[in-house]
Coordinates of N, CA and C in Angstrom, one line a residue:
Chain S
X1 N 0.8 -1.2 0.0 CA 0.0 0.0 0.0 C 0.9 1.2 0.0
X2 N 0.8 2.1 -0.8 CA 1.2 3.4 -0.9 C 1.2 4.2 0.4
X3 N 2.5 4.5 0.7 CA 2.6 5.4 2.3 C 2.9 6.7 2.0
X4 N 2.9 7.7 3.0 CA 3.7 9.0 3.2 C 4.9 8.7 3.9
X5 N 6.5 8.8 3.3 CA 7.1 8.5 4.3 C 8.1 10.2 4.3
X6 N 8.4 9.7 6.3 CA 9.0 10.9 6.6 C 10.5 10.9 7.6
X7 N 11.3 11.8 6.9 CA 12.8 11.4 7.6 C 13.1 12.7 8.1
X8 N 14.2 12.6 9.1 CA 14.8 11.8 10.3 C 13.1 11.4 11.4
X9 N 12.9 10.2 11.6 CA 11.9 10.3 12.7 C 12.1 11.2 14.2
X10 N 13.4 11.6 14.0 CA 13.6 12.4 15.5 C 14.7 13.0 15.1
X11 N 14.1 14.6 15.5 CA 15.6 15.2 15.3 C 15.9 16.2 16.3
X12 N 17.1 16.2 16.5 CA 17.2 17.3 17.9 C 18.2 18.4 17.6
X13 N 17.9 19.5 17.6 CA 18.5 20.3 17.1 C 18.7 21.3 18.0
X14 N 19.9 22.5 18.6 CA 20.0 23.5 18.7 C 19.0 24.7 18.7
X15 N 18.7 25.4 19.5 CA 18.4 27.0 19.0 C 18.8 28.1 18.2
X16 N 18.0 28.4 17.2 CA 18.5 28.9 16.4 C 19.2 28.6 15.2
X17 N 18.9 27.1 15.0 CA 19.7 26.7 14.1 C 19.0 25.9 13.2
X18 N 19.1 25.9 11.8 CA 18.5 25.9 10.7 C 17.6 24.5 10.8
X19 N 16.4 23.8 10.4 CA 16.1 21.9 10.2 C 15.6 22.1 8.9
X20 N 15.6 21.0 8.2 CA 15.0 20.8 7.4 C 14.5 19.2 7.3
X21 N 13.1 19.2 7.3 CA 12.7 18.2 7.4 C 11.4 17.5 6.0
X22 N 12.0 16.3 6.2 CA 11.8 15.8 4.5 C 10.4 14.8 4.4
X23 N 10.4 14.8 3.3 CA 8.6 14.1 2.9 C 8.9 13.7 1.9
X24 N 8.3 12.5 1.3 CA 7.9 11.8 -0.2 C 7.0 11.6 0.3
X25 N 5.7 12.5 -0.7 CA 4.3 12.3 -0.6 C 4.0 10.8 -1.4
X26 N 2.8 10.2 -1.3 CA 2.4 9.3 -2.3 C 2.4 9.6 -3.7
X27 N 3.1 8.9 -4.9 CA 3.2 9.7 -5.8 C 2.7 9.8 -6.6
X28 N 1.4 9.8 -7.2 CA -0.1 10.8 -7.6 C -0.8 11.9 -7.5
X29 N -0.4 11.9 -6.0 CA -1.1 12.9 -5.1 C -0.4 14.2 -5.5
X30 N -1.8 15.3 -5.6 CA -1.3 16.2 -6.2 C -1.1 17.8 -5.1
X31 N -1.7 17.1 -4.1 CA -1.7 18.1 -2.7 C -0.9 18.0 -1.1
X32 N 0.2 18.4 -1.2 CA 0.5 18.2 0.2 C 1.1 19.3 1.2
X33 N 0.8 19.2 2.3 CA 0.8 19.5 3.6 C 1.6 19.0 4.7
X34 N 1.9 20.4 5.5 CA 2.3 20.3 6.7 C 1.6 20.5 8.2
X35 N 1.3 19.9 9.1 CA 0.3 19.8 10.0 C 2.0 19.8 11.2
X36 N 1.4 20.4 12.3 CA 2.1 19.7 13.5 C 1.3 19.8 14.8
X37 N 2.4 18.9 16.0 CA 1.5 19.0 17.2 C 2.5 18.6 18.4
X38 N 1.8 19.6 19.2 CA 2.9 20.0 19.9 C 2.5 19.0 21.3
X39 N 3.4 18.7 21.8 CA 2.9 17.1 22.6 C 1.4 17.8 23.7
X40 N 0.8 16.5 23.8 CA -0.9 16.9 24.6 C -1.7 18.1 24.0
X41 N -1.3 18.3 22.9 CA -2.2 19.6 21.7 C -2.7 18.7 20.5
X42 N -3.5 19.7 19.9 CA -4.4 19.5 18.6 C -3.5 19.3 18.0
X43 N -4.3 18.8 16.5 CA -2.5 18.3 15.7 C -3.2 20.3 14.9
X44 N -2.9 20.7 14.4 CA -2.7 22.3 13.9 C -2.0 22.5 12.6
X45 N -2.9 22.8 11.6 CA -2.5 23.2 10.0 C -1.2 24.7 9.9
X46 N -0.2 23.8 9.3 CA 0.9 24.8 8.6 C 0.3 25.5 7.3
X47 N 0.6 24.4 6.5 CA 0.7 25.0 5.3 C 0.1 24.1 4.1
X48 N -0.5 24.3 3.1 CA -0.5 23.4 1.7 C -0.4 24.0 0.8
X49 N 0.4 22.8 0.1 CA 1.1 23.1 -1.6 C 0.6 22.3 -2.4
X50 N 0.5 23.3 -3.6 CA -0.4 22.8 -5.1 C -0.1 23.3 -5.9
X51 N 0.9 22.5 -7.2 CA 1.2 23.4 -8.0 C 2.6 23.9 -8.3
X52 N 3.4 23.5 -7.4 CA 4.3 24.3 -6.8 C 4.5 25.6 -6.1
X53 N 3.4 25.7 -5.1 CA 3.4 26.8 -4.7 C 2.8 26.9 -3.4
X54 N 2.1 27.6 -2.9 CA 1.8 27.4 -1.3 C 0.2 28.0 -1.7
X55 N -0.7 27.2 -1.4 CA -2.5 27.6 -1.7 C -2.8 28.2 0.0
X56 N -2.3 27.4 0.6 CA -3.3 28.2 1.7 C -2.1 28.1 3.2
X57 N -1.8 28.9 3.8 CA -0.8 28.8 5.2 C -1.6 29.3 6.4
X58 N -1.3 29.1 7.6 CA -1.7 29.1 8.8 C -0.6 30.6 8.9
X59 N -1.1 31.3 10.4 CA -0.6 32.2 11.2 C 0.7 31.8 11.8
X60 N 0.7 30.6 11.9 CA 1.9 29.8 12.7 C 3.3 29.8 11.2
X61 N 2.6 29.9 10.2 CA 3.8 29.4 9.3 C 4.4 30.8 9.1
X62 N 5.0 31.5 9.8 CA 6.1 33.1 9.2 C 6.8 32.7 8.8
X63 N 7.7 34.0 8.7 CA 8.4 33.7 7.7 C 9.8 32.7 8.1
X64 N 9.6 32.4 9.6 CA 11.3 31.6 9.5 C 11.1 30.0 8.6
X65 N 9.4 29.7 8.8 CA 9.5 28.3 7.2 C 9.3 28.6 6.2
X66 N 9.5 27.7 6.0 CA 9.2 27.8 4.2 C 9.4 26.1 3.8
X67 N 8.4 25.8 2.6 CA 8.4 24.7 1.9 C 8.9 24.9 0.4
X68 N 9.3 23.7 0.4 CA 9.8 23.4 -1.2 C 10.1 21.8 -1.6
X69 N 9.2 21.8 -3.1 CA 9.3 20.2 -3.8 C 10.8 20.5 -4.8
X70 N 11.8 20.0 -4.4 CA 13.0 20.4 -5.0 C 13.2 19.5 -6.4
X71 N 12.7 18.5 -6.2 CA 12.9 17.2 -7.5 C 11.9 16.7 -7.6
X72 N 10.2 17.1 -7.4 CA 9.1 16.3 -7.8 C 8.8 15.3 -7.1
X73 N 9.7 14.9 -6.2 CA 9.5 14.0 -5.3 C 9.0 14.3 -3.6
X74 N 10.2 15.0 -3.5 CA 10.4 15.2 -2.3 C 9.6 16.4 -2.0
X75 N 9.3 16.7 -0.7 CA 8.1 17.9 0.1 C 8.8 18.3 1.3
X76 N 9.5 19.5 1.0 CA 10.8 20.1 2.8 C 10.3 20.9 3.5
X77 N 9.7 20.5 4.6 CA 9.6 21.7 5.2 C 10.7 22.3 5.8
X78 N 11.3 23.6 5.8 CA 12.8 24.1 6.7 C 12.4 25.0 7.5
X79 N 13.1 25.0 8.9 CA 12.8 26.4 9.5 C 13.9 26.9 10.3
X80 N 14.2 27.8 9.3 CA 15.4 28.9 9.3 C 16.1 29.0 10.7
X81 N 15.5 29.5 11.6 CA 16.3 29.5 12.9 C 15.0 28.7 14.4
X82 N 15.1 27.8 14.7 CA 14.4 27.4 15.3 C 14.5 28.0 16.8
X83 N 13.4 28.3 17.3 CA 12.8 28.4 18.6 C 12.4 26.9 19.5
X84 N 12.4 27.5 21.0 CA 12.2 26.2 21.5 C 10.8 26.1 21.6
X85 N 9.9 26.4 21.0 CA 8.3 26.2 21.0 C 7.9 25.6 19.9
X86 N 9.3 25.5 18.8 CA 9.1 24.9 17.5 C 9.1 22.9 18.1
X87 N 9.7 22.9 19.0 CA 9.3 21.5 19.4 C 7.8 20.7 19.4
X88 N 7.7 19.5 18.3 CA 6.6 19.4 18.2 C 7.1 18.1 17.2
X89 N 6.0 17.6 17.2 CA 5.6 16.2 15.9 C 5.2 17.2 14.5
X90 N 6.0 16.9 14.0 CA 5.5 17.2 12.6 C 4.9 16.6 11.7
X91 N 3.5 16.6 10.8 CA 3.4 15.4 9.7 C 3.3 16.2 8.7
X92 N 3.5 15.3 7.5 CA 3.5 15.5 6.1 C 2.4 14.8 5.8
X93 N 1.2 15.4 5.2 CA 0.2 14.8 4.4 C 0.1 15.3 3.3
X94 N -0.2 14.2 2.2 CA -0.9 14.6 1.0 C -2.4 13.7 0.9
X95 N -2.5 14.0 -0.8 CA -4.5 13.6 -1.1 C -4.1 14.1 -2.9
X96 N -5.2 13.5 -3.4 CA -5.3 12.9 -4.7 C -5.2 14.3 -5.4
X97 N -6.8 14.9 -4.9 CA -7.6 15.8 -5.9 C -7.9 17.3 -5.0
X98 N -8.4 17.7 -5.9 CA -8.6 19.1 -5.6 C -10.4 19.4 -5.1
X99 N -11.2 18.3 -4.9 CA -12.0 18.6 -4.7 C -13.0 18.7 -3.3
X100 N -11.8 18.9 -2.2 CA -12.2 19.3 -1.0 C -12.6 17.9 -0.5
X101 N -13.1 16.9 -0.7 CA -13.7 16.0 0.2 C -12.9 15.1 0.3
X102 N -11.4 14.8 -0.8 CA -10.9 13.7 -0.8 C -9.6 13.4 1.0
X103 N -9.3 12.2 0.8 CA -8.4 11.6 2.7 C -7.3 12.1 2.1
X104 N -6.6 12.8 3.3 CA -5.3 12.7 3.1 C -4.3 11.4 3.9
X105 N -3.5 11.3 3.6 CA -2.7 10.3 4.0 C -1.4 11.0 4.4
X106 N -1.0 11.0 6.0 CA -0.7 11.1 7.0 C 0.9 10.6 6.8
X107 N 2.0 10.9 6.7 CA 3.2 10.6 7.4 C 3.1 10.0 9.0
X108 N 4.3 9.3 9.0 CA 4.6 8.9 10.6 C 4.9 9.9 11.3
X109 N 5.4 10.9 11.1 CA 5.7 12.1 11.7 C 7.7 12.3 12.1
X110 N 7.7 13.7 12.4 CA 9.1 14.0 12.5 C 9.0 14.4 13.9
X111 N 9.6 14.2 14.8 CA 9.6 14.4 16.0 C 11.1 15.7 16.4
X112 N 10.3 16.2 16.0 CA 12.0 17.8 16.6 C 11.5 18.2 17.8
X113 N 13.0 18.2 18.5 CA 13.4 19.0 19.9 C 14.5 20.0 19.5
X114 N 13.8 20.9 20.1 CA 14.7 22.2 19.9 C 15.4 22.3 21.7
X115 N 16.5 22.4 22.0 CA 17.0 22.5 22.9 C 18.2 23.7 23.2
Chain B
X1 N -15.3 30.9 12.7 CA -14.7 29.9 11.5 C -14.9 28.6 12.1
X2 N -14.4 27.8 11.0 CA -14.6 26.3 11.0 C -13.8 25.7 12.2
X3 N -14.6 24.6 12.6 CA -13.8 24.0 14.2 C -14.2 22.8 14.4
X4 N -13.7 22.3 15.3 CA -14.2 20.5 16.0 C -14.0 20.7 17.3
X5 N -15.1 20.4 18.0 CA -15.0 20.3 19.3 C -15.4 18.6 19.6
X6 N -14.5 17.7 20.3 CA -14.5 16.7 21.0 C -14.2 16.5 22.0
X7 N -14.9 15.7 23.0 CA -15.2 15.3 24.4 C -13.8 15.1 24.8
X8 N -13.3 15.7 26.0 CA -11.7 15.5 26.5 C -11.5 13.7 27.5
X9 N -10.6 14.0 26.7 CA -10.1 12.5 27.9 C -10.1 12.7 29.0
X10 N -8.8 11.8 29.7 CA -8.5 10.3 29.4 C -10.4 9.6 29.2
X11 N -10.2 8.4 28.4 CA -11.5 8.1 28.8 C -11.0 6.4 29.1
X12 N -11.3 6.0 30.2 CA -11.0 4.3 30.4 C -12.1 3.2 30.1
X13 N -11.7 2.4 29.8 CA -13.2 1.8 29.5 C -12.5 0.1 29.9
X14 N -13.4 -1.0 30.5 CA -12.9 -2.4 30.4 C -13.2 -3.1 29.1
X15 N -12.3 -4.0 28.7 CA -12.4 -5.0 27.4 C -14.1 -5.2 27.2
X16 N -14.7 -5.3 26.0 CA -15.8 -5.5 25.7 C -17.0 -3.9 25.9
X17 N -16.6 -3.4 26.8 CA -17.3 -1.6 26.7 C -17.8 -1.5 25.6
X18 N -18.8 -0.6 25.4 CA -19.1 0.5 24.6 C -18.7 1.4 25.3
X19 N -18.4 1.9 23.9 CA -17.6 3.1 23.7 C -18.0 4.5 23.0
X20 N -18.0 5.7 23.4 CA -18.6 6.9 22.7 C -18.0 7.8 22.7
X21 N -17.0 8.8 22.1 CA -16.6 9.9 21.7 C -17.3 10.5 21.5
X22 N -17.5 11.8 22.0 CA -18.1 12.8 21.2 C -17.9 13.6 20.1
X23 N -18.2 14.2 18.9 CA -17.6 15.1 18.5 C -18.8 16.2 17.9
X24 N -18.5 17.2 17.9 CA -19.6 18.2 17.2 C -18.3 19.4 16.2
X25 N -18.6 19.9 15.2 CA -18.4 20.7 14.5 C -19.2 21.7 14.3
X26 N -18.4 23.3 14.2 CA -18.8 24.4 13.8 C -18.3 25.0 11.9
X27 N -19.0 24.8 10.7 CA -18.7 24.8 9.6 C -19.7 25.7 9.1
X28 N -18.9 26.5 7.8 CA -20.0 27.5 7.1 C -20.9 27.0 6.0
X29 N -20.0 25.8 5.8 CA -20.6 25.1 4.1 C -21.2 23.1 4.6
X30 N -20.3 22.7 3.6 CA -20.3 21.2 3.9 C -19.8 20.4 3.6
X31 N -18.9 20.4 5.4 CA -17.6 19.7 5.2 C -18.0 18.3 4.9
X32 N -16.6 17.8 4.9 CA -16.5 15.6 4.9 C -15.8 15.8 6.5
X33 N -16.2 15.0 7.7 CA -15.7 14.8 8.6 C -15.0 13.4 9.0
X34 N -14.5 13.7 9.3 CA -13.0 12.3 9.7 C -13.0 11.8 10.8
X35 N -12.4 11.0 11.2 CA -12.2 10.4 12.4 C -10.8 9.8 12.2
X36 N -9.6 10.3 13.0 CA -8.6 10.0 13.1 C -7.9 9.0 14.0
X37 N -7.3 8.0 14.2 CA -6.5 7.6 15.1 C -5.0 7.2 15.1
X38 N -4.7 7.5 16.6 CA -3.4 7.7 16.5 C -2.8 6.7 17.9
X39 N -2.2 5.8 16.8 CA -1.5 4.4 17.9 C -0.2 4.3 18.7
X40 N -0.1 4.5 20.0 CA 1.3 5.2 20.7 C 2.0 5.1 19.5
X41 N 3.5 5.8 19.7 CA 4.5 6.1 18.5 C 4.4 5.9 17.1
X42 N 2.9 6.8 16.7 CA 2.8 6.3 15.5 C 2.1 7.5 14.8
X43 N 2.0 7.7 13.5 CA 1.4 8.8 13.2 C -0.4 8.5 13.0
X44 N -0.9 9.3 12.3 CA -2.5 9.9 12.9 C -2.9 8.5 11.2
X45 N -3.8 7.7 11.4 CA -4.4 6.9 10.5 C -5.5 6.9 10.3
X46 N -6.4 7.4 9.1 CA -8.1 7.5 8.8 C -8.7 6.5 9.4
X47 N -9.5 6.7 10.2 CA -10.1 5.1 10.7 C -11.4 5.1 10.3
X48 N -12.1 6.3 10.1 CA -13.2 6.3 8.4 C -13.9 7.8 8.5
X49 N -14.5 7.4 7.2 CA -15.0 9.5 7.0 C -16.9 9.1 6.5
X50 N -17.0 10.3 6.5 CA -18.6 10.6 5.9 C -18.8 11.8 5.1
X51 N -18.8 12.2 3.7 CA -18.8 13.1 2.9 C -19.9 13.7 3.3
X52 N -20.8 13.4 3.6 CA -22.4 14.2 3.6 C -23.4 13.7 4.5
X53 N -24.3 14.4 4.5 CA -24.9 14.2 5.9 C -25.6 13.2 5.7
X54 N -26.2 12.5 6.9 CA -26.5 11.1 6.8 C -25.9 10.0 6.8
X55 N -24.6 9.9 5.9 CA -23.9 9.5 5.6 C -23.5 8.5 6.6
X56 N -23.2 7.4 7.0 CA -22.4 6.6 8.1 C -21.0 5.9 7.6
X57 N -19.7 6.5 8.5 CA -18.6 5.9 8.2 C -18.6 4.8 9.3
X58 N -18.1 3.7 8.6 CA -17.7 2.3 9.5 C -16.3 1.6 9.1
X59 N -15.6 0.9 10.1 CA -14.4 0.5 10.0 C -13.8 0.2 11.4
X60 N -13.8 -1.8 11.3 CA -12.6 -2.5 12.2 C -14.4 -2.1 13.5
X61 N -15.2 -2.1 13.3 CA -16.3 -2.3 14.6 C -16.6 -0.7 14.8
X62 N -15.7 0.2 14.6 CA -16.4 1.5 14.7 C -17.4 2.3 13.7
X63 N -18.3 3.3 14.0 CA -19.2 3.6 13.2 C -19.3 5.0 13.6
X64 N -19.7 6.0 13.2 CA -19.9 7.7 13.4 C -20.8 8.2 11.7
X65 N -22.4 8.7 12.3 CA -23.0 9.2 11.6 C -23.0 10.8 11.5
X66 N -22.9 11.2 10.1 CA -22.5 12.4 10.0 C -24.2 13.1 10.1
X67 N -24.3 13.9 11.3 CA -25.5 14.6 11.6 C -25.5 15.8 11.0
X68 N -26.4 16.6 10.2 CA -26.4 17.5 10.3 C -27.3 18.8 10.8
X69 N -27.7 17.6 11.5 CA -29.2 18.8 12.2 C -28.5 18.9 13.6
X70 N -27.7 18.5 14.3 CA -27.0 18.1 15.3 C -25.4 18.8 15.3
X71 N -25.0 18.9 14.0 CA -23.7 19.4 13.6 C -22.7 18.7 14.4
X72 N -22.8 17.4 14.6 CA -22.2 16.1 15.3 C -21.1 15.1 14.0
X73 N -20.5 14.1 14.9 CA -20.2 12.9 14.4 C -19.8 12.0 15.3
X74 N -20.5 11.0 16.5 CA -20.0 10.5 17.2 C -19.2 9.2 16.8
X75 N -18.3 8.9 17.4 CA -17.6 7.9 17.2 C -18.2 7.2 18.3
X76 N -18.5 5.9 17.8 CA -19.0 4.5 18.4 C -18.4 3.0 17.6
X77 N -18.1 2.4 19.6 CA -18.3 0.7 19.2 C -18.8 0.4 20.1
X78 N -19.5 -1.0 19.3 CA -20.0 -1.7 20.6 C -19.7 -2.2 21.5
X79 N -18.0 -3.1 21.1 CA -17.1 -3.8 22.3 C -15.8 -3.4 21.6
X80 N -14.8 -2.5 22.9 CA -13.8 -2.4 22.5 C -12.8 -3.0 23.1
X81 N -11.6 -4.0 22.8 CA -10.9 -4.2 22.7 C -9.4 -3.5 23.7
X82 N -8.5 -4.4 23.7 CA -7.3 -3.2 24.4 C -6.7 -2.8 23.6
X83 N -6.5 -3.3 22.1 CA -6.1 -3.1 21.3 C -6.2 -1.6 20.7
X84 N -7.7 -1.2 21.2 CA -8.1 -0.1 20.3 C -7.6 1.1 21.4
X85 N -6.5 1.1 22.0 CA -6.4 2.0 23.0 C -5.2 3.0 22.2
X86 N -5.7 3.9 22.0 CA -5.1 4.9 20.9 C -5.7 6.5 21.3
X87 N -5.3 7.3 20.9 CA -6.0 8.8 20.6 C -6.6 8.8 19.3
X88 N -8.2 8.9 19.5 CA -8.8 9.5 18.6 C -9.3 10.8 18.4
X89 N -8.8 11.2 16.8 CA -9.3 12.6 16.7 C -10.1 12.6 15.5
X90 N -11.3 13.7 15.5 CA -12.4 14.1 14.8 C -11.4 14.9 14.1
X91 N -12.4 15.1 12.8 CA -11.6 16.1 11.7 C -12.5 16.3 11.1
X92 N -12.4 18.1 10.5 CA -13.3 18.3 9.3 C -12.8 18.7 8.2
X93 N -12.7 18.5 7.3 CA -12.2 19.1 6.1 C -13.3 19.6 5.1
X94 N -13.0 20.9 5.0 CA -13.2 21.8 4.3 C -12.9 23.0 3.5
X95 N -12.4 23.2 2.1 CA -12.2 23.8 1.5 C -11.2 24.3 1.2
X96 N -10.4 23.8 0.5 CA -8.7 23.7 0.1 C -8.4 22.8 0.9
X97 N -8.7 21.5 1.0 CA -8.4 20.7 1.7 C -7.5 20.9 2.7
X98 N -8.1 22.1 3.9 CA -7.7 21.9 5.0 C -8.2 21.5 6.2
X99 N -7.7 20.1 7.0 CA -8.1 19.7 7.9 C -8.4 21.0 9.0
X100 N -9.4 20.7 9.7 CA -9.6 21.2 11.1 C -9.7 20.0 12.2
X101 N -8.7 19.9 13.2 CA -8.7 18.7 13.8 C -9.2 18.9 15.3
X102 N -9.9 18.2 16.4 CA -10.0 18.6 17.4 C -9.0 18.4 18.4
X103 N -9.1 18.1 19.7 CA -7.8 18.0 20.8 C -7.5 16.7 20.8
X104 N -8.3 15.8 20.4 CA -8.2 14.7 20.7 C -8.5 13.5 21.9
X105 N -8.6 12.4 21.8 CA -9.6 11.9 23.3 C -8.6 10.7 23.2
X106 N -7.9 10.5 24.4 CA -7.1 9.2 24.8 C -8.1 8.0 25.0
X107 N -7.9 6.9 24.3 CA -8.9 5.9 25.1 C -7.8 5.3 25.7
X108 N -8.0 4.7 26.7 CA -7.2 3.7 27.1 C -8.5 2.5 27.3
X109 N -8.0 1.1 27.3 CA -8.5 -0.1 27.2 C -8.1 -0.9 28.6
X110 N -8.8 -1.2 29.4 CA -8.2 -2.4 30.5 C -9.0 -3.9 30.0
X111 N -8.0 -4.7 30.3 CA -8.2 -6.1 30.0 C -9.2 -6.4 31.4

């Protein structure tokens, strides 16, 4: 069965110091997203990309992220100088179509500690 | 704006329970609502949806009818399992396919 997979499962990083964290969406799917959740919280919408481009972002996503599909495959989310509140599970989801009702399928998640 | 509100945990239940999560949504149009679960160290897995109202998602013994006179979707089984001891989360999606997820409800399962 076709997965979302997502790398490093745990990453621990510094303050202030650059992550980038990686995704291969399912590869049909023409919509993917960044969701995270911050341990005992809601899981909470970053960002989605369609197109190559960003369709719709949350309040949470300023300017220290930013996403990018560098080779059609892969989906990055990076964030420039991390804070310690950036600690949190991250997932990568995508979904087929464009017409609002379709599942997205979920990554395992990226687990960053910012220390 | 668009939201999910579901019943807070922990919720404990013994092997064989019925089981009920709440969930209610606040939406302007008409969303598809989800039901997510999420199995210690694992990411979040569709455990089933309902596009429209009326609609009933089922899957693995659970069931949630999408109300819309109620602006609900409870999640229900009839006997659960220890197995099924996971966080489940309600979800609505709506429009640019962005989820709206709720806080989430711990089940835990005793044998």
């Amino acid at each position: 069965e076709p997965e979302v997979t997502q790398t490093p499962s745990h990453q621990v990083t510094q303050m202030g110091q650059e992550v980038i964290l990686r995704c291969v969406p399912i590869s049909n799917h023409l919509y993917f997203y960044w969701y995270r959740q911050i341990l005992g919280q809601k899981v909470e919408f970053l960002v989605s990309f369609y197109n190559n481009e960003i369709s719709e972002k949350s309040e949470i996503f300023d300017d220290q992220f930013s996403v990018e599909r560098p080779d059609g495959s892969n989906f990055t989310l990076k964030i420039r100088s991390t804070k310690l509140e950036d600690s949190a599970m991250y997932f990568c989801a995508s979904s087929e179509g464009d017409r609002g009702n379709t599942e997205a399928f979920f990554g395992q998640g990226t687990r960053l500690t910012v220390v | 704006g668009d939201s999910v509100t579901q019943m807070e945990g922990p919720v404990t239940l013994s092997e064989e329970a019925f089981l009920t999560i709440n969930c209610t949504y606040t939406a302007t149009g008409y969303p598809s609502l989800f039901w997510y679960v999420q199995y210690p160290g694992e990411g979040l897995q569709l455990l089933l949806k309902a596009t429209k109202a009326d609609d009933k998602g089922s899957n693995k013994g659970f069931e949630a009818t999408y109300r819309k006179e109620t602006t609900s979707f409870h999640l229900e089984k009839g006997s659960v399992q220890v197995s099924d001891s996971a966080v489940y989360f309600c979800a609505l999606l709506y429009n640019f396919n962005k989820f709206y997820f709720g806080s989430g409800t711990k089940l835990n399962v005793k044998p």
